[in-house]
Coordinates of C-alpha atoms and ligand atoms in Angstrom, one line a residue:
M1 CA -80.8 -46.9 69.5
T2 CA -82.9 -49.6 68.1
A3 CA -83.2 -53.0 69.6
T4 CA -83.8 -54.7 66.2
A5 CA -80.9 -53.0 64.1
T6 CA -80.5 -55.4 61.1
T7 CA -77.5 -56.8 59.4
T8 CA -76.5 -54.7 56.5
A9 CA -74.2 -55.0 53.5
A10 CA -71.6 -52.8 55.3
A11 CA -68.0 -53.8 55.1
T12 CA -67.0 -56.2 57.8
V13 CA -64.1 -54.9 59.4
S14 CA -63.8 -56.9 62.6
G15 CA -65.0 -60.1 64.1
A16 CA -64.2 -62.2 66.8
G17 CA -64.6 -65.2 64.7
T18 CA -67.3 -66.8 66.9
A19 CA -70.9 -67.9 66.3
D20 CA -72.0 -64.9 68.4
P21 CA -74.1 -62.7 66.0
T22 CA -72.9 -59.7 68.0
A23 CA -69.5 -60.2 68.2
T24 CA -69.2 -58.5 64.3
A25 CA -68.7 -55.0 64.2
T26 CA -69.3 -53.5 60.6
V27 CA -68.7 -49.7 59.6
D28 CA -70.9 -47.7 57.6
P29 CA -69.9 -48.1 54.1
T30 CA -70.6 -44.5 53.3
A31 CA -68.1 -43.7 55.7
D32 CA -64.2 -42.8 55.1
L33 CA -62.9 -46.3 55.8
T34 CA -59.2 -46.0 57.2
G35 CA -58.7 -49.6 57.1
A36 CA -58.2 -49.4 60.9
D37 CA -59.8 -52.0 62.7
P38 CA -61.1 -50.5 65.9
I39 CA -60.8 -53.8 67.9
D40 CA -57.4 -54.7 66.9
D41 CA -56.0 -51.4 67.6
P42 CA -58.1 -50.0 70.5
G43 CA -55.7 -47.2 71.6
A44 CA -56.3 -45.3 68.3
H45 CA -59.9 -44.7 68.8
R46 CA -62.3 -42.7 71.0
V47 CA -65.9 -44.2 70.8
L48 CA -69.0 -42.1 71.9
T49 CA -72.5 -43.3 71.9
G50 CA -75.7 -42.7 73.8
D51 CA -79.2 -43.3 74.7
R52 CA -82.3 -41.2 75.4
P53 CA -83.5 -41.8 79.0
T54 CA -87.0 -42.6 78.4
G55 CA -87.2 -45.9 80.4
P56 CA -85.5 -49.0 81.4
L57 CA -83.2 -50.9 79.0
H58 CA -84.3 -54.3 77.9
L59 CA -82.9 -57.4 76.4
G60 CA -82.8 -56.0 72.9
H61 CA -80.7 -53.2 74.0
Y62 CA -78.4 -55.7 75.8
F63 CA -77.8 -58.1 72.9
G64 CA -77.9 -55.2 70.2
T65 CA -75.5 -52.7 71.8
L66 CA -74.8 -52.7 75.5
R67 CA -72.7 -55.9 75.4
N68 CA -70.6 -54.6 72.6
R69 CA -70.0 -51.6 74.4
V70 CA -68.8 -53.6 77.3
R71 CA -66.5 -55.6 75.0
L72 CA -65.1 -52.4 73.4
Q73 CA -64.2 -51.0 76.9
D74 CA -62.8 -54.2 77.9
R75 CA -60.5 -54.3 74.9
G76 CA -59.2 -50.9 76.0
V77 CA -61.1 -48.4 73.8
E78 CA -61.7 -45.2 75.3
M79 CA -65.4 -45.0 75.7
F80 CA -67.8 -42.2 76.2
V81 CA -71.4 -43.0 76.9
L82 CA -73.9 -40.1 77.0
V83 CA -77.4 -39.9 78.4
A84 CA -79.2 -37.7 75.9
D85 CA -81.6 -36.1 78.2
Y86 CA -82.2 -32.8 75.9
Q87 CA -83.2 -35.2 73.2
V88 CA -86.4 -36.4 75.0
I89 CA -87.8 -32.9 75.2
T90 CA -88.2 -33.2 71.2
D91 CA -91.6 -34.8 72.3
R92 CA -92.8 -33.4 75.5
D93 CA -95.3 -36.3 76.0
I94 CA -92.6 -38.7 76.9
A95 CA -90.5 -36.3 78.9
D96 CA -91.7 -37.2 82.3
R97 CA -89.5 -38.4 85.2
L98 CA -86.3 -37.4 83.3
A99 CA -84.0 -37.4 86.4
E100 CA -85.3 -40.9 87.4
H101 CA -84.9 -42.3 83.9
T102 CA -81.4 -40.8 83.7
E103 CA -80.4 -42.6 87.0
N104 CA -81.9 -45.8 85.9
L105 CA -80.0 -45.6 82.6
V106 CA -76.7 -45.3 84.5
L107 CA -77.8 -48.3 86.7
D108 CA -78.5 -50.4 83.7
Y109 CA -75.2 -49.3 82.1
L110 CA -73.3 -50.4 85.3
A111 CA -75.1 -53.5 85.7
A112 CA -74.2 -54.5 82.2
G113 CA -70.5 -54.0 83.0
L114 CA -69.7 -50.5 81.9
D115 CA -67.1 -49.3 84.4
P116 CA -67.2 -45.6 85.4
D117 CA -63.4 -45.7 86.0
R118 CA -62.8 -46.7 82.4
A119 CA -65.9 -45.3 80.6
T120 CA -67.0 -41.6 80.8
V121 CA -70.9 -41.7 81.5
F122 CA -72.5 -38.3 81.6
A123 CA -75.7 -36.4 80.7
H124 CA -75.2 -33.9 77.8
S125 CA -77.2 -31.4 79.6
A126 CA -74.5 -31.2 82.3
V127 CA -71.9 -29.9 79.7
P128 CA -72.5 -26.2 78.7
A129 CA -69.6 -26.1 76.1
L130 CA -71.0 -29.0 74.5
N131 CA -74.4 -27.3 74.0
Q132 CA -72.7 -24.0 72.8
L133 CA -71.2 -25.9 69.9
L134 CA -74.8 -26.2 68.5
L135 CA -74.8 -22.5 67.5
P136 CA -71.9 -22.4 65.0
F137 CA -73.0 -26.1 64.0
L138 CA -76.3 -24.8 63.1
S139 CA -75.1 -22.3 60.7
L140 CA -73.4 -25.1 58.6
V141 CA -76.6 -26.8 57.8
S142 CA -79.5 -25.6 55.5
V143 CA -83.3 -25.8 56.7
A144 CA -84.0 -28.1 53.8
E145 CA -81.3 -30.6 54.9
L146 CA -82.8 -30.6 58.3
S147 CA -86.4 -31.3 57.1
R148 CA -85.2 -34.2 55.0
N149 CA -83.9 -36.2 57.7
P150 CA -85.8 -39.7 57.4
T151 CA -85.3 -40.4 61.1
V152 CA -86.8 -37.1 62.2
K153 CA -89.6 -37.4 59.7
D154 CA -90.2 -41.0 61.2
E155 CA -90.5 -39.7 64.6
I156 CA -92.7 -36.8 63.6
A157 CA -95.1 -39.3 61.9
H158 CA -95.2 -41.4 65.1
S159 CA -95.6 -38.4 67.5
S160 CA -98.6 -37.8 69.5
Q161 CA -97.8 -33.9 69.6
A162 CA -100.1 -31.6 68.0
A163 CA -97.3 -29.4 66.9
V164 CA -93.7 -30.2 66.0
N165 CA -91.2 -28.2 67.9
G166 CA -88.1 -26.6 66.6
L167 CA -85.7 -29.1 68.6
M168 CA -87.2 -32.1 66.7
F169 CA -85.7 -30.5 63.7
T170 CA -82.4 -29.4 65.0
Y171 CA -81.5 -32.3 67.5
P172 CA -79.6 -34.2 64.9
V173 CA -77.1 -31.2 64.8
H174 CA -77.1 -31.2 68.7
Q175 CA -76.1 -34.9 68.2
A176 CA -73.4 -33.9 66.0
A177 CA -72.1 -31.8 69.0
D178 CA -72.6 -34.9 71.2
I179 CA -70.1 -36.7 69.0
L180 CA -67.6 -33.8 67.9
F181 CA -67.1 -32.2 71.2
C182 CA -64.8 -35.2 72.3
K183 CA -63.7 -35.7 68.7
A184 CA -64.9 -39.3 68.8
D185 CA -64.0 -41.3 65.7
L186 CA -66.3 -44.2 66.1
V187 CA -69.9 -44.1 66.9
P188 CA -71.8 -47.5 67.8
V189 CA -75.4 -47.1 66.6
G190 CA -78.4 -48.9 65.1
Q191 CA -79.5 -48.4 61.5
D192 CA -81.7 -45.8 62.5
Q193 CA -79.3 -43.4 63.7
L194 CA -77.3 -43.4 60.4
P195 CA -79.0 -40.2 59.0
H196 CA -77.7 -38.5 62.1
L197 CA -74.3 -39.7 61.7
E198 CA -74.4 -38.3 58.3
V199 CA -75.3 -34.8 59.8
A200 CA -72.2 -35.3 62.1
R201 CA -69.9 -36.0 59.2
T202 CA -71.3 -33.2 57.2
V203 CA -71.0 -30.7 60.0
A204 CA -67.4 -31.7 60.6
R205 CA -66.4 -31.6 57.0
R206 CA -68.1 -28.1 56.6
F207 CA -66.6 -26.9 59.7
N208 CA -63.1 -27.9 58.9
E209 CA -63.4 -26.6 55.3
R210 CA -64.6 -23.1 56.7
Y211 CA -62.5 -22.9 59.6
P212 CA -59.0 -24.5 59.4
H213 CA -56.2 -24.1 61.8
A214 CA -53.7 -21.5 60.9
D215 CA -51.6 -24.5 59.8
G216 CA -54.3 -25.9 57.5
S217 CA -55.2 -28.7 59.8
A218 CA -58.6 -29.8 60.8
V219 CA -60.3 -29.4 64.1
F220 CA -62.7 -32.2 63.9
P221 CA -62.3 -35.9 62.6
R222 CA -65.1 -37.3 60.5
P223 CA -66.8 -39.9 62.7
R224 CA -67.8 -43.2 61.5
A225 CA -70.6 -45.4 62.4
L226 CA -69.9 -48.8 64.0
L227 CA -73.0 -50.9 63.3
S228 CA -73.4 -53.9 65.4
E229 CA -75.1 -56.9 63.6
A230 CA -77.6 -56.9 66.1
P231 CA -79.8 -59.9 66.5
M232 CA -83.3 -59.7 65.1
L233 CA -84.9 -59.8 68.7
L234 CA -88.7 -59.1 68.4
G235 CA -91.1 -58.1 71.2
T236 CA -93.3 -60.7 72.6
D237 CA -96.1 -59.3 70.5
G238 CA -94.2 -60.0 67.2
G239 CA -93.3 -56.4 66.5
K240 CA -90.2 -54.3 67.2
M241 CA -89.2 -54.5 70.8
S242 CA -89.7 -51.4 72.5
K243 CA -89.7 -49.7 75.9
S244 CA -92.9 -48.1 75.3
R245 CA -95.0 -51.0 73.7
G246 CA -94.8 -53.1 76.8
N247 CA -93.6 -56.2 74.8
A248 CA -90.0 -56.4 76.1
V249 CA -88.3 -57.8 79.1
A250 CA -86.4 -55.3 80.9
L251 CA -82.8 -56.1 82.1
G252 CA -83.9 -55.5 85.7
A253 CA -87.1 -57.7 85.4
S254 CA -87.4 -60.1 88.2
E255 CA -87.7 -63.8 87.4
D256 CA -91.3 -64.0 87.6
E257 CA -92.0 -61.0 85.6
T258 CA -89.7 -62.5 82.9
A259 CA -91.6 -65.7 83.1
R260 CA -95.0 -63.8 82.9
I261 CA -93.9 -61.9 79.8
I262 CA -92.4 -64.8 77.9
R263 CA -95.6 -66.9 78.7
G264 CA -97.5 -64.1 76.9
A265 CA -95.5 -64.1 73.9
R266 CA -97.1 -64.6 70.6
T267 CA -96.3 -68.0 68.8
D268 CA -98.0 -70.0 66.1
A269 CA -99.9 -73.1 65.7
D270 CA -97.1 -75.5 64.5
R271 CA -95.9 -77.8 67.3
R272 CA -92.6 -78.5 65.8
I273 CA -90.2 -75.8 66.8
T274 CA -87.7 -74.6 64.0
Y275 CA -85.5 -71.7 63.5
D276 CA -86.9 -69.7 60.4
P277 CA -86.6 -66.1 61.0
A278 CA -88.3 -65.3 57.7
G279 CA -91.2 -67.6 57.8
R280 CA -91.8 -67.9 61.6
P281 CA -90.5 -64.6 63.2
E282 CA -92.3 -64.9 66.6
V283 CA -91.1 -68.4 67.2
S284 CA -87.6 -67.7 65.9
G285 CA -87.3 -64.6 67.9
L286 CA -87.7 -66.8 71.0
V287 CA -85.4 -69.3 69.8
L288 CA -82.8 -66.7 69.1
L289 CA -83.1 -65.2 72.6
A290 CA -82.4 -68.6 74.2
A291 CA -79.5 -69.3 71.8
L292 CA -78.1 -65.8 72.9
C293 CA -78.3 -66.6 76.5
Q294 CA -76.9 -70.1 76.0
D295 CA -74.2 -69.1 73.6
R296 CA -75.3 -71.7 71.3
A297 CA -76.8 -71.8 67.6
P298 CA -80.4 -71.2 67.5
E299 CA -80.9 -74.3 65.2
A300 CA -79.5 -76.4 67.9
I301 CA -81.9 -75.0 70.4
A302 CA -84.9 -75.5 68.0
E303 CA -83.7 -79.1 67.3
E304 CA -83.4 -79.9 71.0
I305 CA -87.0 -78.6 71.8
G306 CA -88.3 -80.4 68.5
D307 CA -91.9 -81.4 69.0
G308 CA -92.2 -80.0 72.4
G309 CA -94.4 -77.0 71.1
A310 CA -94.4 -73.4 72.3
A311 CA -94.8 -74.4 76.0
A312 CA -91.5 -76.2 75.9
L313 CA -90.0 -73.3 74.1
K314 CA -91.1 -70.6 76.4
R315 CA -90.0 -72.7 79.4
T316 CA -86.5 -73.1 77.7
V317 CA -86.5 -69.2 76.9
T318 CA -87.5 -68.2 80.6
E319 CA -84.8 -70.4 82.3
S320 CA -82.0 -69.2 79.8
V321 CA -82.9 -65.7 80.3
N322 CA -83.0 -65.9 84.1
E323 CA -79.9 -67.8 84.1
Y324 CA -77.9 -65.7 81.9
F325 CA -79.1 -62.5 83.8
R326 CA -79.0 -63.7 87.2
P327 CA -75.6 -62.1 88.0
L328 CA -76.3 -58.9 86.1
R329 CA -79.5 -58.7 88.0
A330 CA -77.8 -59.4 91.5
R331 CA -75.4 -56.6 90.6
R332 CA -78.1 -54.2 89.5
A333 CA -80.0 -54.7 92.6
E334 CA -76.9 -53.9 94.7
L335 CA -76.1 -50.8 92.6
A336 CA -79.9 -49.8 92.7
A337 CA -79.6 -49.5 96.5
D338 CA -77.1 -46.7 96.4
R339 CA -78.7 -43.8 94.4
G340 CA -75.9 -41.5 95.6
H341 CA -73.4 -43.5 93.7
L342 CA -75.2 -43.2 90.6
R343 CA -75.3 -39.5 90.9
Q344 CA -71.5 -39.4 91.7
V345 CA -70.9 -41.5 88.5
L346 CA -72.7 -38.8 86.5
R347 CA -70.9 -35.9 88.3
T348 CA -67.6 -37.4 87.8
G349 CA -68.3 -38.2 84.1
A350 CA -69.6 -34.6 83.6
E351 CA -66.4 -33.2 84.9
R352 CA -64.3 -35.1 82.4
A353 CA -66.9 -34.2 79.5
N354 CA -66.7 -30.6 80.7
A355 CA -62.8 -30.4 80.6
I356 CA -62.8 -31.8 77.1
A357 CA -65.9 -29.8 75.8
D358 CA -64.3 -26.5 77.4
A359 CA -60.8 -27.3 75.5
T360 CA -62.9 -28.1 72.2
L361 CA -64.9 -24.8 72.5
A362 CA -61.8 -22.7 73.1
E363 CA -60.3 -24.1 69.8
V364 CA -63.5 -23.6 67.9
R365 CA -63.7 -19.9 69.0
E366 CA -60.1 -19.5 68.2
V367 CA -60.2 -20.9 64.5
M368 CA -63.7 -18.9 64.2
G369 CA -61.9 -15.7 65.2
A370 CA -63.0 -15.8 68.7
I371 CA -66.6 -15.3 68.0
Ligands
LIG1 N1 -80.4 -40.5 69.2 C1 -80.0 -41.6 70.0 C2 -81.1 -42.5 70.2 O1 -82.1 -42.0 70.2 C3 -79.2 -41.1 71.1 C4 -78.1 -40.4 71.0 C5 -77.9 -39.0 71.4 C6 -76.8 -40.7 70.4 N2 -76.7 -38.6 71.2 C7 -76.0 -39.7 70.4 C8 -76.1 -41.8 69.9 C9 -74.5 -39.6 70.1 C10 -75.1 -42.0 69.3 C11 -74.2 -40.7 69.5 O2 -80.8 -43.5 70.7

């Protein structure tokens, strides 16, 4: 998941018609468009998405994807949210404290409004039949295809590992198993995940061609990306907002921490505050953050601050963030006190996911001739 997923030329299929930049969902134009609007016809879809448990979620995640997930859930779309713990061990340097990160991810999900009675929240390592799908799926892709994946290449370029392990090249196929085990047809992701979604689509297509049911019908749907027009929220250093760069406000940050991080944000020397994302990315990122929290247009926020300069801007942003997130943070603090509940949510989610994965694996084995 990227915190800074950008708007694309993808076809707009749905929108709440508000000024809220995250309200509009777009579908990957390379995908098979069925014409169905996922939000107008919520019962017709199964949505799966997920995150790597590498650290606390931040405001970029919240405005970029989390609250869209909650919206989809609240509109009655069937949701699966997966903690991709096996994906973290592609790079062992960051794979510490996995169990703690997993529980904290669930904590952020619940605080943001995901409801475990309606959404299935689980870790993919707890679903053996899902993992077994990796074997037949790996046989459907070439080594050349695996080596060309631009997101994998980028991760290798930024990795501190001396040697790249095999999972680094094959995890996109495992991600196809994440999506296909429950036959999800919509996958909310950021731009960087589109190559992986293409792998899932290729695997589904090749599997269906090679192993149809006796009556000719297909085992898997071809999943489509649901790209959210995530706002361009930058980190406080002007770079991409990221858990690892220390330039982000965590969802669960205290009000004081929030104030401190925003006080340290980079701005520029122009006293007059304007909203100009291309020309003044740092100032505009802050204006946008206040605008998202206040549910107003960024231009109006900039206008209001006017000649107040960076100090007034930062005050406004801090107050807006702290006010908007106060209820979420209060809920988060309550939930954090009960680790047993977080583990129970994961257990219940895994039970549901296992039942589905077992059925899919049985179907897969049948069409493959009980391999
Ligand atoms: N690769 C995703 C990320 O880095 C996480 C992920 C794992 C995922 N499995 C998924 C996302 C399935 C969508 C669907 O954020």
